[in-house]
GROMACS .gro file of C-alpha atoms in nm:
model
  242
    1MET     CA    1  -2.066  -3.242  -4.768
    2SER     CA    2  -2.314  -3.434  -4.970
    3SER     CA    3  -2.434  -3.670  -4.703
    4ALA     CA    4  -2.505  -3.344  -4.516
    5LEU     CA    5  -2.700  -3.193  -4.834
    6ALA     CA    6  -2.912  -3.512  -4.779
    7ALA     CA    7  -3.018  -3.498  -4.409
    8ASP     CA    8  -3.358  -3.403  -4.317
    9ALA     CA    9  -3.309  -3.311  -3.911
   10ASP     CA   10  -3.383  -2.987  -3.771
   11PRO     CA   11  -3.205  -2.938  -3.427
   12GLY     CA   12  -3.431  -2.641  -3.407
   13PRO     CA   13  -3.212  -2.324  -3.246
   14SER     CA   14  -3.009  -2.094  -3.456
   15SER     CA   15  -2.690  -2.188  -3.309
   16ALA     CA   16  -2.483  -2.500  -3.462
   17GLY     CA   17  -2.635  -2.801  -3.469
   18PRO     CA   18  -2.470  -3.176  -3.474
   19PRO     CA   19  -2.322  -3.296  -3.816
   20GLY     CA   20  -2.614  -3.358  -4.080
   21SER     CA   21  -2.841  -3.086  -3.869
   22THR     CA   22  -3.064  -2.840  -4.092
   23ARG     CA   23  -2.820  -2.613  -4.048
   24ASP     CA   24  -2.530  -2.784  -4.201
   25ARG     CA   25  -2.759  -2.894  -4.513
   26ILE     CA   26  -2.804  -2.531  -4.559
   27ARG     CA   27  -2.461  -2.408  -4.556
   28ASP     CA   28  -2.363  -2.694  -4.760
   29ALA     CA   29  -2.628  -2.583  -5.017
   30ALA     CA   30  -2.472  -2.224  -4.974
   31VAL     CA   31  -2.122  -2.335  -5.021
   32LEU     CA   32  -2.190  -2.524  -5.346
   33ARG     CA   33  -2.441  -2.247  -5.494
   34PHE     CA   34  -2.182  -1.966  -5.396
   35ALA     CA   35  -1.926  -2.174  -5.596
   36ARG     CA   36  -2.159  -2.226  -5.896
   37SER     CA   37  -2.339  -1.856  -5.907
   38GLY     CA   38  -2.125  -1.662  -5.703
   39PHE     CA   39  -2.179  -1.411  -5.384
   40GLY     CA   40  -2.452  -1.258  -5.556
   41THR     CA   41  -2.692  -1.562  -5.523
   42SER     CA   42  -3.004  -1.482  -5.331
   43VAL     CA   43  -3.114  -1.629  -5.005
   44ARG     CA   44  -3.419  -1.772  -5.156
   45THR     CA   45  -3.217  -1.962  -5.424
   46ILE     CA   46  -3.012  -2.118  -5.180
   47ALA     CA   47  -3.331  -2.228  -4.973
   48ALA     CA   48  -3.453  -2.398  -5.259
   49ASP     CA   49  -3.133  -2.590  -5.307
   50ALA     CA   50  -3.146  -2.691  -4.950
   51GLY     CA   51  -3.500  -2.795  -4.936
   52VAL     CA   52  -3.612  -2.563  -4.681
   53SER     CA   53  -3.774  -2.203  -4.666
   54PRO     CA   54  -3.593  -1.845  -4.680
   55ALA     CA   55  -3.748  -1.779  -4.320
   56LEU     CA   56  -3.555  -2.114  -4.218
   57VAL     CA   57  -3.214  -1.987  -4.348
   58ILE     CA   58  -3.260  -1.667  -4.184
   59HIS     CA   59  -3.358  -1.828  -3.823
   60HIS     CA   60  -3.042  -2.047  -3.828
   61PHE     CA   61  -2.779  -1.778  -3.999
   62GLY     CA   62  -2.946  -1.441  -3.894
   63SER     CA   63  -2.832  -1.290  -4.225
   64LYS     CA   64  -2.710  -1.334  -4.548
   65ASP     CA   65  -2.377  -1.223  -4.451
   66ALA     CA   66  -2.384  -1.462  -4.177
   67LEU     CA   67  -2.442  -1.740  -4.364
   68HIS     CA   68  -2.142  -1.617  -4.615
   69ALA     CA   69  -1.900  -1.625  -4.308
   70ALA     CA   70  -2.010  -1.933  -4.184
   71CYS     CA   71  -1.953  -2.051  -4.563
   72ASP     CA   72  -1.616  -1.907  -4.511
   73GLU     CA   73  -1.553  -2.068  -4.186
   74HIS     CA   74  -1.635  -2.421  -4.299
   75VAL     CA   75  -1.434  -2.415  -4.639
   76LEU     CA   76  -1.124  -2.318  -4.472
   77ALA     CA   77  -1.137  -2.593  -4.261
   78GLY     CA   78  -1.220  -2.845  -4.512
   79ILE     CA   79  -0.925  -2.737  -4.709
   80VAL     CA   80  -0.692  -2.779  -4.418
   81GLU     CA   81  -0.838  -3.129  -4.326
   82SER     CA   82  -0.803  -3.198  -4.688
   83LYS     CA   83  -0.462  -3.065  -4.710
   84ARG     CA   84  -0.355  -3.321  -4.457
   85GLN     CA   85  -0.516  -3.624  -4.552
   86ASN     CA   86  -0.403  -3.590  -4.931
   87MET     CA   87  -0.004  -3.462  -4.886
   88GLY     CA   88   0.034  -3.747  -4.660
   89ARG     CA   89  -0.161  -4.033  -4.898
   90ALA     CA   90  -0.042  -3.830  -5.242
   91THR     CA   91   0.311  -3.912  -5.153
   92GLY     CA   92   0.211  -4.260  -4.993
   93GLY     CA   93   0.140  -4.427  -5.339
   94GLN     CA   94  -0.249  -4.322  -5.341
   95LEU     CA   95  -0.232  -4.043  -5.549
   96LEU     CA   96  -0.455  -4.191  -5.835
   97GLN     CA   97  -0.704  -4.228  -5.530
   98VAL     CA   98  -0.712  -3.893  -5.462
   99LEU     CA   99  -0.748  -3.739  -5.775
  100ALA     CA  100  -1.051  -3.983  -5.837
  101GLU     CA  101  -1.208  -3.809  -5.555
  102VAL     CA  102  -1.199  -3.463  -5.678
  103ASP     CA  103  -1.586  -3.381  -5.681
  104GLU     CA  104  -1.561  -3.408  -5.330
  105TYR     CA  105  -1.329  -3.100  -5.308
  106ALA     CA  106  -1.443  -2.895  -5.610
  107PRO     CA  107  -1.702  -2.695  -5.427
  108LEU     CA  108  -1.422  -2.603  -5.186
  109LEU     CA  109  -1.214  -2.495  -5.455
  110GLY     CA  110  -1.485  -2.327  -5.658
  111TYR     CA  111  -1.572  -2.115  -5.344
  112VAL     CA  112  -1.193  -2.034  -5.318
  113VAL     CA  113  -1.182  -1.929  -5.694
  114ARG     CA  114  -1.529  -1.682  -5.617
  115SER     CA  115  -1.381  -1.563  -5.294
  116LEU     CA  116  -1.076  -1.440  -5.533
  117GLN     CA  117  -1.299  -1.307  -5.811
  118ALA     CA  118  -1.498  -1.104  -5.572
  119GLY     CA  119  -1.167  -0.920  -5.429
  120GLY     CA  120  -1.201  -0.674  -5.126
  121ASP     CA  121  -1.180  -0.724  -4.802
  122VAL     CA  122  -1.333  -1.075  -4.797
  123ALA     CA  123  -1.091  -1.194  -5.075
  124ARG     CA  124  -0.764  -1.036  -4.852
  125ALA     CA  125  -0.889  -1.207  -4.535
  126PHE     CA  126  -0.992  -1.541  -4.714
  127VAL     CA  127  -0.612  -1.539  -4.854
  128GLU     CA  128  -0.448  -1.481  -4.549
  129HIS     CA  129  -0.664  -1.717  -4.325
  130MET     CA  130  -0.529  -2.021  -4.612
  131ILE     CA  131  -0.180  -1.907  -4.554
  132GLU     CA  132  -0.205  -1.909  -4.211
  133ASP     CA  133  -0.345  -2.254  -4.207
  134ALA     CA  134  -0.116  -2.357  -4.473
  135ARG     CA  135   0.176  -2.263  -4.233
  136VAL     CA  136   0.039  -2.522  -3.970
  137TYR     CA  137  -0.005  -2.832  -4.250
  138THR     CA  138   0.358  -2.750  -4.382
  139ARG     CA  139   0.466  -2.734  -4.049
  140GLU     CA  140   0.315  -3.092  -4.029
  141ALA     CA  141   0.457  -3.210  -4.353
  142VAL     CA  142   0.797  -3.089  -4.272
  143ALA     CA  143   0.762  -3.285  -3.919
  144ALA     CA  144   0.682  -3.597  -4.129
  145GLY     CA  145   0.927  -3.622  -4.358
  146ILE     CA  146   0.714  -3.542  -4.641
  147ALA     CA  147   0.857  -3.219  -4.725
  148LYS     CA  148   1.180  -3.037  -4.704
  149PRO     CA  149   1.234  -2.744  -4.468
  150SER     CA  150   1.320  -2.399  -4.582
  151VAL     CA  151   1.564  -2.108  -4.510
  152ASP     CA  152   1.232  -1.902  -4.435
  153GLU     CA  153   0.931  -2.128  -4.374
  154ASP     CA  154   0.673  -1.848  -4.379
  155ALA     CA  155   0.783  -1.666  -4.705
  156ARG     CA  156   0.767  -2.060  -4.873
  157VAL     CA  157   0.443  -2.063  -4.719
  158ARG     CA  158   0.307  -1.752  -4.890
  159TYR     CA  159   0.441  -1.784  -5.190
  160LEU     CA  160   0.324  -2.127  -5.234
  161THR     CA  161  -0.025  -2.064  -5.149
  162LEU     CA  162  -0.028  -1.708  -5.340
  163SER     CA  163   0.102  -1.871  -5.627
  164SER     CA  164  -0.125  -2.196  -5.651
  165LEU     CA  165  -0.441  -1.941  -5.593
  166GLY     CA  166  -0.319  -1.727  -5.871
  167THR     CA  167  -0.238  -2.027  -6.088
  168LEU     CA  168  -0.604  -2.139  -6.048
  169SER     CA  169  -0.812  -1.782  -6.048
  170LEU     CA  170  -0.593  -1.719  -6.377
  171ALA     CA  171  -0.661  -2.029  -6.542
  172LEU     CA  172  -1.027  -2.044  -6.483
  173THR     CA  173  -1.055  -1.624  -6.550
  174LEU     CA  174  -0.857  -1.688  -6.916
  175ASN     CA  175  -1.066  -2.017  -6.988
  176PRO     CA  176  -1.395  -2.017  -6.819
  177PRO     CA  177  -1.601  -2.335  -6.825
  178GLU     CA  178  -1.880  -2.395  -7.079
  179ASP     CA  179  -2.096  -2.450  -6.796
  180PRO     CA  180  -1.993  -2.282  -6.483
  181GLU     CA  181  -2.210  -2.490  -6.217
  182ASP     CA  182  -2.052  -2.778  -6.303
  183VAL     CA  183  -1.785  -2.706  -6.062
  184GLY     CA  184  -1.648  -3.087  -6.068
  185ALA     CA  185  -1.610  -3.075  -6.483
  186THR     CA  186  -1.398  -2.735  -6.449
  187VAL     CA  187  -1.161  -2.863  -6.139
  188ARG     CA  188  -1.094  -3.201  -6.309
  189THR     CA  189  -0.987  -3.005  -6.656
  190PHE     CA  190  -0.756  -2.783  -6.454
  191LEU     CA  191  -0.625  -3.078  -6.289
  192ALA     CA  192  -0.572  -3.234  -6.630
  193GLU     CA  193  -0.394  -2.912  -6.766
  194HIS     CA  194  -0.188  -2.832  -6.438
  195TYR     CA  195  -0.131  -3.134  -6.225
  196LEU     CA  196   0.177  -3.323  -6.372
  197PRO     CA  197   0.410  -2.993  -6.398
  198MET     CA  198   0.295  -2.898  -6.018
  199ILE     CA  199   0.384  -3.217  -5.895
  200GLU     CA  200   0.719  -3.217  -6.106
  201LEU     CA  201   0.827  -2.922  -5.969
  202TYR     CA  202   0.729  -3.028  -5.592
  203ALA     CA  203   0.895  -3.364  -5.635
  204GLN     CA  204   1.229  -3.290  -5.870
  205GLY     CA  205   1.269  -2.904  -5.848
  206PHE     CA  206   1.389  -2.701  -6.121
  207LEU     CA  207   1.746  -2.608  -6.101
  208THR     CA  208   1.990  -2.882  -6.131
  209SER     CA  209   2.193  -2.689  -5.808
  210ARG     CA  210   2.150  -2.443  -5.570
  211ARG     CA  211   2.437  -2.204  -5.686
  212MET     CA  212   2.120  -1.902  -5.729
  213LEU     CA  213   2.029  -1.992  -5.373
  214ASP     CA  214   2.360  -1.965  -5.259
  215ASP     CA  215   2.462  -1.690  -5.430
  216TYR     CA  216   2.152  -1.469  -5.322
  217LEU     CA  217   2.230  -1.558  -4.951
  218LEU     CA  218   2.540  -1.428  -4.972
  219TYR     CA  219   2.441  -1.071  -5.067
  220VAL     CA  220   2.125  -1.022  -4.874
  221SER     CA  221   2.160  -0.811  -4.589
  222ASP     CA  222   1.999  -1.026  -4.332
  223PRO     CA  223   1.959  -1.371  -4.486
  224PRO     CA  224   1.750  -1.648  -4.334
  225THR     CA  225   1.886  -1.907  -4.163
  226GLY     CA  226   1.647  -2.176  -4.019
  227GLY     CA  227   1.509  -2.486  -4.219
  228GLU     CA  228   1.869  -2.602  -4.430
  229SER     CA  229   1.921  -2.956  -4.404
  230ASP     CA  230   2.248  -3.055  -4.240
  231ASP     CA  231   2.354  -3.195  -4.564
  232ALA     CA  232   2.297  -2.888  -4.767
  233PRO     CA  233   2.647  -2.694  -4.886
  234ALA     CA  234   2.650  -2.384  -4.702
  235PRO     CA  235   2.717  -2.051  -4.902
  236GLU     CA  236   3.074  -1.982  -4.972
  237THR     CA  237   3.227  -1.707  -4.764
  238THR     CA  238   3.454  -1.408  -4.925
  239ASN     CA  239   3.632  -1.125  -4.788
  240GLU     CA  240   3.543  -0.905  -5.080
  241GLU     CA  241   3.351  -0.590  -5.033
  242PRO     CA  242   3.020  -0.666  -5.218
   0.00000   0.00000   0.00000
């Protein structure tokens, strides 16, 4: 993202240009400014951050709403790519390297938090996009042997996405950063407080047995059946009426 911000080339037309184009530079400056200051930021401020005129912003995107939509698309794509890369790297012994690169992804997380705080249709659409993308890279993680399969993969993906976004949003709402524009410091503080318990829960789980799950599957009216591993014990059956 920083390399795009430093580029000076201008492709001319208002459609998407090549990587490093002026259009990309404006979009990346907007992502960072929205993450720092919220979506009430003016086109003039974004233009100043990108080192261009407000007229050039409108030339490339047509309107602030269109720029916002382009930022949404870019951030969602960046989250998917970072998840795909980092899930394999972190479980392959490169966790510290991943954490050291947090500044690279800080604007994405800051943008997500601003989207959640904005609420309404934008937040709902953004979260649903994140859930849909999470289905893709979670399937990839299961296929690669990184993650365990689930008895209901869609439900698990939705829960994990909502719980992670909720934790991030609530933590930053209850303890706002001293400098709202220092996105990197905000994310580092969040990771320092929450990464260890999160990894522990993911890697080791919480309960010592699956008894609670088996009991639930016995009494649910239409239990899901997909994703259970071959070596997992099947729930006990009973002839008694529930």
